[in-house]
Short mmCIF file of C-alpha atoms in Angstrom, two decimals:
data_model
loop_
_atom_site.label_atom_id
_atom_site.label_comp_id
_atom_site.label_asym_id
_atom_site.label_seq_id
_atom_site.Cartn_x
_atom_site.Cartn_y
_atom_site.Cartn_z
CA MET A 18 19.61 -11.25 -46.27
CA ARG A 19 16.93 -13.72 -46.28
CA ASN A 20 16.06 -15.77 -42.65
CA LEU A 21 15.46 -19.15 -42.71
CA LYS A 22 11.82 -18.92 -41.23
CA LEU A 23 9.68 -21.82 -42.77
CA GLU A 24 8.10 -20.90 -46.19
CA GLU A 25 4.67 -22.11 -45.14
CA GLN A 26 2.98 -19.99 -41.97
CA ALA A 27 1.37 -22.15 -39.27
CA PRO A 28 -2.85 -22.60 -39.71
CA ALA A 29 -4.48 -19.46 -38.51
CA GLU A 30 -5.40 -19.92 -34.43
CA GLY A 31 -9.24 -20.95 -34.10
CA ARG A 32 -11.53 -20.06 -31.65
CA ARG A 33 -11.10 -22.85 -29.65
CA GLU A 34 -7.23 -22.94 -29.38
CA ARG A 35 -7.34 -19.15 -28.70
CA LYS A 36 -9.64 -19.82 -25.93
CA ARG A 37 -7.56 -22.73 -24.62
CA ARG A 38 -4.19 -20.11 -24.87
CA GLU A 39 -5.77 -17.20 -23.02
CA THR A 40 -7.40 -18.94 -19.71
CA ARG A 41 -3.95 -20.79 -19.66
CA GLU A 42 -1.86 -17.70 -19.68
CA ARG A 43 -4.22 -16.42 -17.99
CA ILE A 44 -3.68 -18.64 -14.69
CA ALA A 45 -0.03 -18.51 -14.93
CA GLU A 46 -0.65 -14.73 -15.18
CA ALA A 47 -2.65 -15.22 -11.77
CA ALA A 48 -0.17 -17.74 -9.92
CA LYS A 49 2.61 -15.26 -10.69
CA LYS A 50 0.83 -12.26 -8.79
CA LEU A 51 0.07 -14.88 -5.76
CA PHE A 52 3.58 -16.12 -5.75
CA LEU A 53 5.51 -12.87 -5.72
CA LYS A 54 3.14 -11.45 -3.24
CA ASN A 55 2.30 -14.45 -1.17
CA GLY A 56 5.18 -16.76 -1.63
CA PHE A 57 5.02 -20.20 -3.42
CA ASP A 58 4.62 -21.93 0.04
CA GLY A 59 1.82 -18.98 0.99
CA THR A 60 0.07 -19.50 -2.04
CA THR A 61 -2.85 -22.21 -2.42
CA ILE A 62 -4.37 -23.63 -5.33
CA GLU A 63 -7.72 -22.50 -4.41
CA ASP A 64 -6.01 -19.13 -4.11
CA ILE A 65 -5.30 -19.24 -7.93
CA THR A 66 -8.60 -20.73 -9.13
CA GLU A 67 -10.62 -17.92 -7.31
CA ALA A 68 -7.79 -15.13 -9.12
CA ALA A 69 -7.84 -16.54 -12.55
CA ASP A 70 -11.64 -17.29 -12.08
CA VAL A 71 -11.59 -20.66 -13.28
CA SER A 72 -12.33 -24.04 -11.53
CA LYS A 73 -10.17 -26.65 -9.87
CA ARG A 74 -11.05 -29.09 -12.41
CA THR A 75 -10.61 -26.28 -14.93
CA PHE A 76 -6.99 -25.57 -13.70
CA PHE A 77 -5.77 -29.56 -13.46
CA GLY A 78 -6.86 -29.65 -17.12
CA TYR A 79 -3.97 -26.95 -17.63
CA PHE A 80 -1.69 -27.74 -15.35
CA PRO A 81 -0.89 -31.50 -13.17
CA SER A 82 0.53 -29.21 -9.94
CA LYS A 83 1.04 -26.39 -8.32
CA GLU A 84 4.73 -26.75 -8.97
CA ASP A 85 4.11 -26.83 -13.22
CA LEU A 86 3.19 -22.94 -12.58
CA ILE A 87 6.32 -21.27 -12.11
CA PHE A 88 7.47 -22.76 -14.85
CA ALA A 89 5.19 -21.97 -17.39
CA TRP A 90 6.40 -19.26 -18.97
CA GLN A 91 10.11 -21.23 -19.73
CA ASP A 92 7.91 -23.15 -22.47
CA THR A 93 7.28 -20.12 -24.24
CA PHE A 94 10.38 -18.95 -23.95
CA GLY A 95 11.98 -21.85 -25.41
CA ASP A 96 9.33 -21.31 -28.54
CA ASP A 97 10.26 -18.09 -28.75
CA LEU A 98 14.17 -18.88 -28.54
CA ALA A 99 13.62 -21.77 -31.54
CA GLU A 100 12.04 -18.71 -33.55
CA ALA A 101 15.05 -16.28 -33.02
CA VAL A 102 17.46 -18.85 -33.95
CA LEU A 103 15.34 -19.38 -37.37
CA ALA A 104 15.13 -16.02 -37.91
CA ARG A 105 18.80 -14.91 -38.37
CA ALA A 106 20.17 -14.16 -41.76
CA ALA A 107 20.96 -17.12 -43.75
CA GLY A 108 24.59 -17.80 -43.96
CA GLU A 109 25.53 -16.74 -40.35
CA PRO A 110 28.26 -19.01 -38.38
CA LEU A 111 25.97 -20.97 -36.30
CA ALA A 112 27.86 -19.75 -32.72
CA LYS A 113 27.02 -16.22 -33.66
CA VAL A 114 23.43 -17.50 -34.26
CA ALA A 115 22.81 -18.98 -30.91
CA GLU A 116 25.15 -16.16 -29.18
CA GLU A 117 22.45 -13.14 -30.90
CA ALA A 118 19.38 -15.22 -30.67
CA LEU A 119 19.70 -16.40 -27.19
CA LEU A 120 20.70 -12.71 -26.21
CA SER A 121 17.58 -11.07 -27.74
CA MET A 122 15.81 -13.18 -25.45
CA VAL A 123 17.59 -12.12 -22.70
CA ALA A 124 17.34 -8.61 -23.28
CA LEU A 125 13.35 -9.04 -23.90
CA THR A 126 12.45 -11.11 -20.94
CA MET A 127 14.68 -10.18 -17.97
CA THR A 128 11.95 -7.83 -16.44
CA PRO A 129 11.66 -7.22 -12.64
CA GLN A 130 9.07 -9.36 -12.69
CA ALA A 131 11.30 -12.69 -14.12
CA ILE A 132 14.29 -11.78 -11.67
CA ALA A 133 12.04 -11.88 -8.81
CA LEU A 134 10.05 -15.85 -10.28
CA GLY A 135 14.26 -16.60 -10.73
CA ARG A 136 14.82 -15.21 -6.83
CA LEU A 137 11.73 -17.17 -5.56
CA LYS A 138 12.67 -20.14 -7.34
CA ARG A 139 15.94 -20.53 -5.43
CA GLU A 140 14.77 -20.38 -2.36
CA THR A 141 11.81 -22.80 -2.39
CA PRO A 142 13.84 -26.02 -2.27
CA SER A 143 10.91 -27.62 -4.26
CA LEU A 144 11.46 -25.79 -7.26
CA CYS A 145 14.82 -25.54 -7.58
CA ALA A 146 15.06 -29.96 -7.63
CA ARG A 147 13.08 -29.39 -11.03
CA ASP A 148 15.41 -26.44 -12.43
CA HIS A 149 17.61 -29.31 -14.44
CA VAL A 150 14.22 -30.59 -16.33
CA LYS A 151 14.07 -26.36 -17.39
CA TYR A 152 17.34 -26.58 -19.29
CA ALA A 153 16.91 -29.97 -20.71
CA ASN A 154 13.66 -28.81 -22.15
CA LEU A 155 15.74 -25.81 -23.62
CA GLU A 156 18.50 -27.28 -25.06
CA ALA A 157 16.07 -29.75 -26.84
CA LYS A 158 14.15 -26.83 -28.41
CA LEU A 159 17.34 -24.79 -28.92
CA ALA A 160 19.23 -28.09 -30.90
CA GLU A 161 16.04 -28.57 -33.00
CA ALA A 162 16.27 -24.93 -34.57
CA LEU A 163 20.03 -24.96 -35.00
CA LEU A 164 19.72 -28.66 -36.40
CA LYS A 165 17.05 -26.57 -39.47
CA ARG A 166 20.36 -24.49 -40.31
CA VAL A 167 22.43 -27.20 -41.19
CA GLY A 168 22.50 -30.25 -43.76
CA GLU A 169 21.76 -33.93 -43.98
CA ASP A 170 25.41 -33.96 -42.96
CA ALA A 171 26.11 -36.22 -39.66
CA GLY A 172 28.69 -34.21 -38.56
CA GLU A 173 26.66 -30.46 -39.09
CA GLN A 174 24.42 -32.12 -37.63
CA PHE A 175 26.45 -33.89 -34.35
CA ARG A 176 28.21 -29.78 -33.91
CA ALA A 177 24.68 -28.68 -33.95
CA ARG A 178 23.69 -30.90 -31.02
CA LEU A 179 27.01 -29.90 -29.00
CA LEU A 180 26.50 -26.20 -29.44
CA ALA A 181 23.35 -26.38 -28.29
CA MET A 182 24.64 -28.69 -25.29
CA ILE A 183 27.30 -26.31 -24.75
CA VAL A 184 25.19 -22.66 -25.07
CA VAL A 185 22.21 -23.83 -22.29
CA GLY A 186 24.69 -25.08 -20.06
CA ALA A 187 26.81 -21.48 -20.47
CA MET A 188 23.32 -20.26 -19.95
CA ARG A 189 22.48 -21.74 -16.85
CA ILE A 190 26.24 -21.02 -14.86
CA GLY A 191 25.93 -17.78 -16.44
CA GLY A 192 22.83 -16.83 -14.80
CA GLU A 193 23.81 -18.32 -11.96
CA ALA A 194 26.94 -15.77 -11.84
CA TRP A 195 25.05 -13.16 -12.75
CA HIS A 196 22.16 -13.55 -10.03
CA ALA A 197 25.06 -13.94 -6.87
CA GLN A 198 26.34 -10.92 -8.13
CA GLU A 199 22.91 -9.05 -8.13
CA GLU A 200 22.48 -9.91 -4.58
CA SER A 201 25.94 -9.00 -3.54
CA SER A 202 25.94 -5.68 -5.32
CA MET A 203 23.81 -3.20 -6.39
CA ALA A 204 25.67 -2.66 -9.32
CA ALA A 205 25.39 -5.87 -11.24
CA GLN A 206 25.66 -6.11 -15.06
CA ILE A 207 23.18 -5.43 -17.53
CA PRO A 208 21.83 -8.91 -18.41
CA GLU A 209 22.50 -8.74 -21.91
CA ASN A 210 26.59 -7.18 -21.36
CA PHE A 211 27.15 -9.90 -18.65
CA GLY A 212 25.88 -12.73 -21.50
CA ARG A 213 28.01 -11.57 -23.96
CA GLU A 214 31.34 -12.29 -20.76
CA VAL A 215 29.70 -15.66 -20.73
CA PHE A 216 29.98 -16.35 -24.37
CA ARG A 217 33.38 -14.87 -24.55
CA GLN A 218 34.41 -16.93 -21.83
CA VAL A 219 32.85 -20.06 -23.40
CA SER A 220 35.46 -19.50 -26.62
CA ALA A 221 38.58 -18.78 -24.35
CA ALA A 222 37.94 -21.91 -22.26
CA ILE A 223 37.43 -24.21 -25.77
CA GLU A 224 40.60 -22.23 -27.19
CA GLY A 225 42.80 -22.71 -23.76
CA PHE A 226 41.75 -26.25 -23.66
CA SER A 227 42.68 -27.20 -26.98
CA LYS A 228 46.23 -25.92 -25.93
CA ARG A 229 46.83 -28.29 -23.03
#
C-alpha cells in the first residue's frame, strides 16, 4: 500500500542551507562529546567553540544558550517521527501508526550516547527544568503528522490530537520507568520491547477506566 508522504518532494537543499546545517550539527556533536567527557557544568562555551572550530558569534547564531545544545538532537527526532508517521500504510489504524512510528524511532535512536545524554540531563537540575518543553514540542510534531492522516471531520481531528497527547505522555512516563530499571538492574529490558509493554498498559488502562 502506498504511504501518505506528500506527493511533491521538498525543494533541494541549497549550498547555503547545507553549510548552515552542517555547522549546526558540528557544534552540537562537539558539545555532546564534551558534555559526556567533562559534564555539562564542566564544559564552557569556549570549550565548545574551540572543539567545533567556530567563533562565539557563530555559536550564538545557532544556539541562544549552552542549555539549548543538549536538546538539539530532539528537533531532529520530532521531524523524523513525523516522517515515520506519514510513511505508514494508508488505512492503518491511527493508534497503530503512532505506536509503530514511535517504536521504530526508539529502536534507531536509543544508542549508548543517547542513553548517556539522558542520564546527564537527569543529573543536571538546569536541564531537568526544561524537559517539559521537549515533550510539548514532540506532542505538537506528532499531532501535526497524525492530522495529515485524517480528514476534515472535527471529531477525527480531536481524536488525533488526543492520541498525540496520550502517546507522548506515555513516552515520558515510560522513559522514566525504563531509566529507573536501567539504573537499578543490569538486566534492563530492550527499549523497544519496553515501549511495546507501555503501549499495552495504556490500552489496558483506558479499557479499565471505561469499566469503572
